Coordinates of N, CA and C in Angstrom, one line a residue:
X253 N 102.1 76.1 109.1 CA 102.0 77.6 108.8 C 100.6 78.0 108.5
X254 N 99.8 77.2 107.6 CA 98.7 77.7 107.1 C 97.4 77.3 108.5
X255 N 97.6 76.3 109.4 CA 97.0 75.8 110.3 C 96.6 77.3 111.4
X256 N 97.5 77.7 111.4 CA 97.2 79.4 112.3 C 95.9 80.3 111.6
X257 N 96.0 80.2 110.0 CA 94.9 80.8 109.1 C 93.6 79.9 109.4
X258 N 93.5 78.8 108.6 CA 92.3 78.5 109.0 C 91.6 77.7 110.3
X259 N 92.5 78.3 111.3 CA 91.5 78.1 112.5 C 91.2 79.2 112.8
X260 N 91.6 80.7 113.1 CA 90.8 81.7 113.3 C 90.4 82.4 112.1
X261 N 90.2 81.7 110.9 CA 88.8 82.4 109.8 C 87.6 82.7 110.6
X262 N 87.0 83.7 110.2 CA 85.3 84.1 110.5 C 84.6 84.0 108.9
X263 N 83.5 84.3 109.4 CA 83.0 84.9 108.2 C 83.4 85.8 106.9
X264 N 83.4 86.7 107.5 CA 84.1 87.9 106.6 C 85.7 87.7 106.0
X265 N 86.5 86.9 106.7 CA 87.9 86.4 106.5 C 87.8 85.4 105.5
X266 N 86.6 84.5 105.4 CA 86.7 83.1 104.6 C 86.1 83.9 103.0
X267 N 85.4 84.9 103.0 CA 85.0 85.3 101.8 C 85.9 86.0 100.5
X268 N 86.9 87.0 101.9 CA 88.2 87.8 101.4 C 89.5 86.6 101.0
X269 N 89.6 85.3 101.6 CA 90.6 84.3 101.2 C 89.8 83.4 99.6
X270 N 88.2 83.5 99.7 CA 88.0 82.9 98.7 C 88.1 84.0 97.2
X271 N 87.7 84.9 97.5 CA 88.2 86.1 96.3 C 89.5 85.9 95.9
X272 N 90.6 86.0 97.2 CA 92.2 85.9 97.1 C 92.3 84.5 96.0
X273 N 91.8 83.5 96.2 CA 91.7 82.2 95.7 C 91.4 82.6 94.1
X274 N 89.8 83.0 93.9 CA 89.9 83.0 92.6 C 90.7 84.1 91.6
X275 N 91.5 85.3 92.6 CA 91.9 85.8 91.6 C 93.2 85.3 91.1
X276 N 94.0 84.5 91.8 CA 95.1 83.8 91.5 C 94.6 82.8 90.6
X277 N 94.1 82.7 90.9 CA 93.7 81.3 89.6 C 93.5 81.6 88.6
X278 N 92.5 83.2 88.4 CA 92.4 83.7 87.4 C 93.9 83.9 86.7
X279 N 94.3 84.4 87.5 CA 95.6 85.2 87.3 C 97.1 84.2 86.4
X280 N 96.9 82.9 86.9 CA 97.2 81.6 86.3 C 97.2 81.5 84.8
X281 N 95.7 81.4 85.2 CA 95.2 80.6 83.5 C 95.6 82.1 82.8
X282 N 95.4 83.1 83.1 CA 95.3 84.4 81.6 C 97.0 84.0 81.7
X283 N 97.7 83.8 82.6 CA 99.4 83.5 82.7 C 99.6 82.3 81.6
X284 N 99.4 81.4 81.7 CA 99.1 80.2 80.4 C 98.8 80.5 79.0
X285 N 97.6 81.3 79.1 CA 97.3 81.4 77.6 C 98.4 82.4 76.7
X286 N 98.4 83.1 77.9 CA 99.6 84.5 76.9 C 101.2 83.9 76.7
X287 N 101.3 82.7 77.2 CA 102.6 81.8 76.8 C 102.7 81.0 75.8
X288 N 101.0 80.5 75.5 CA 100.8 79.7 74.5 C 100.2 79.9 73.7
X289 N 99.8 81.4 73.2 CA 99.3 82.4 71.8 C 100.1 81.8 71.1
X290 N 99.9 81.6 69.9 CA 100.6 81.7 68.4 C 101.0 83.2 67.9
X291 N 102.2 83.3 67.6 CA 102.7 84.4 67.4 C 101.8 84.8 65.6
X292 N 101.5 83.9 64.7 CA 100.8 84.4 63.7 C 99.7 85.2 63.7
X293 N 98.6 84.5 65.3 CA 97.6 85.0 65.9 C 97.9 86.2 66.4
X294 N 98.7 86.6 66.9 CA 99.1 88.0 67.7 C 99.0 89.1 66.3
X295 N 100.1 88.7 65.2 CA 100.5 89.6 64.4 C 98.7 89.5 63.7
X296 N 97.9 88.7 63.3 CA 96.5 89.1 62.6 C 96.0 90.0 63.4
X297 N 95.9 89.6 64.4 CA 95.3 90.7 66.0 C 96.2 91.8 65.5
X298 N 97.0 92.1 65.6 CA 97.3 93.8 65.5 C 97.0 94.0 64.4
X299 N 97.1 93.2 63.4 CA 96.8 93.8 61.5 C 95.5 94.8 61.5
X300 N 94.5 93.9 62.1 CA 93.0 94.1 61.7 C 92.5 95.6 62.1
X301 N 93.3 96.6 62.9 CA 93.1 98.3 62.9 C 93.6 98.8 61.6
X302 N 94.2 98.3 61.0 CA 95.0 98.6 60.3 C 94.4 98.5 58.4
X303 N 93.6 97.6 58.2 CA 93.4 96.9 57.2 C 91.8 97.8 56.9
X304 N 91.9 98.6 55.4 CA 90.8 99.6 55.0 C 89.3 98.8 54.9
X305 N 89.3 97.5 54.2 CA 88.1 96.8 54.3 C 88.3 95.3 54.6
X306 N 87.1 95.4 54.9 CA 86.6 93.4 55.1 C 87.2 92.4 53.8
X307 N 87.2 92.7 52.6 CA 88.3 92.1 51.5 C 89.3 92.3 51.8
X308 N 90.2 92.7 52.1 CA 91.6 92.6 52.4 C 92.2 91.7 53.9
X309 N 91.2 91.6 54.5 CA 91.4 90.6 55.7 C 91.6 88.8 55.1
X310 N 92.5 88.6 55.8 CA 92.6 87.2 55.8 C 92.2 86.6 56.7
X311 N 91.3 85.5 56.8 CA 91.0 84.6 58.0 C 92.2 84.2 58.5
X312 N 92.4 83.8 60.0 CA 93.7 83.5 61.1 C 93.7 81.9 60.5
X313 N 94.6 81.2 59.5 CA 95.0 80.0 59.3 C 95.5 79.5 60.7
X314 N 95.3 78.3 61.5 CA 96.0 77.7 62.4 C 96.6 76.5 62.0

């Protein structure tokens, strides 16, 4: 199936499949990390709009 693609690539075609390439990959890894956040981390992340000064912040224990 893929043998029909890369025999008639040109120029212009191999640059648009390497883009397609990294944005999936991109697309992967940000897919990985948002599954393996710590939910403690998420909730400090929303706190910190929230919180009047720099004393009342708690550093993110892991």
């Amino acid at each position: 199936m893929f043998k029909q693609f890369t025999e008639n690539i040109n120029a212009n075609q191999a640059y648009l499949l390497f883009s397609l390439g990294i944005f999936f990959v991109f697309f992967i890894v940000v897919t990985i990390m948002l599954i393996r956040i710590r939910k403690p981390h998420v909730q400090y992340m929303s706190d910190l709009p929230l919180k009047d000064s720099l004393t009342d912040q708690q550093p993110f224990q892991s």
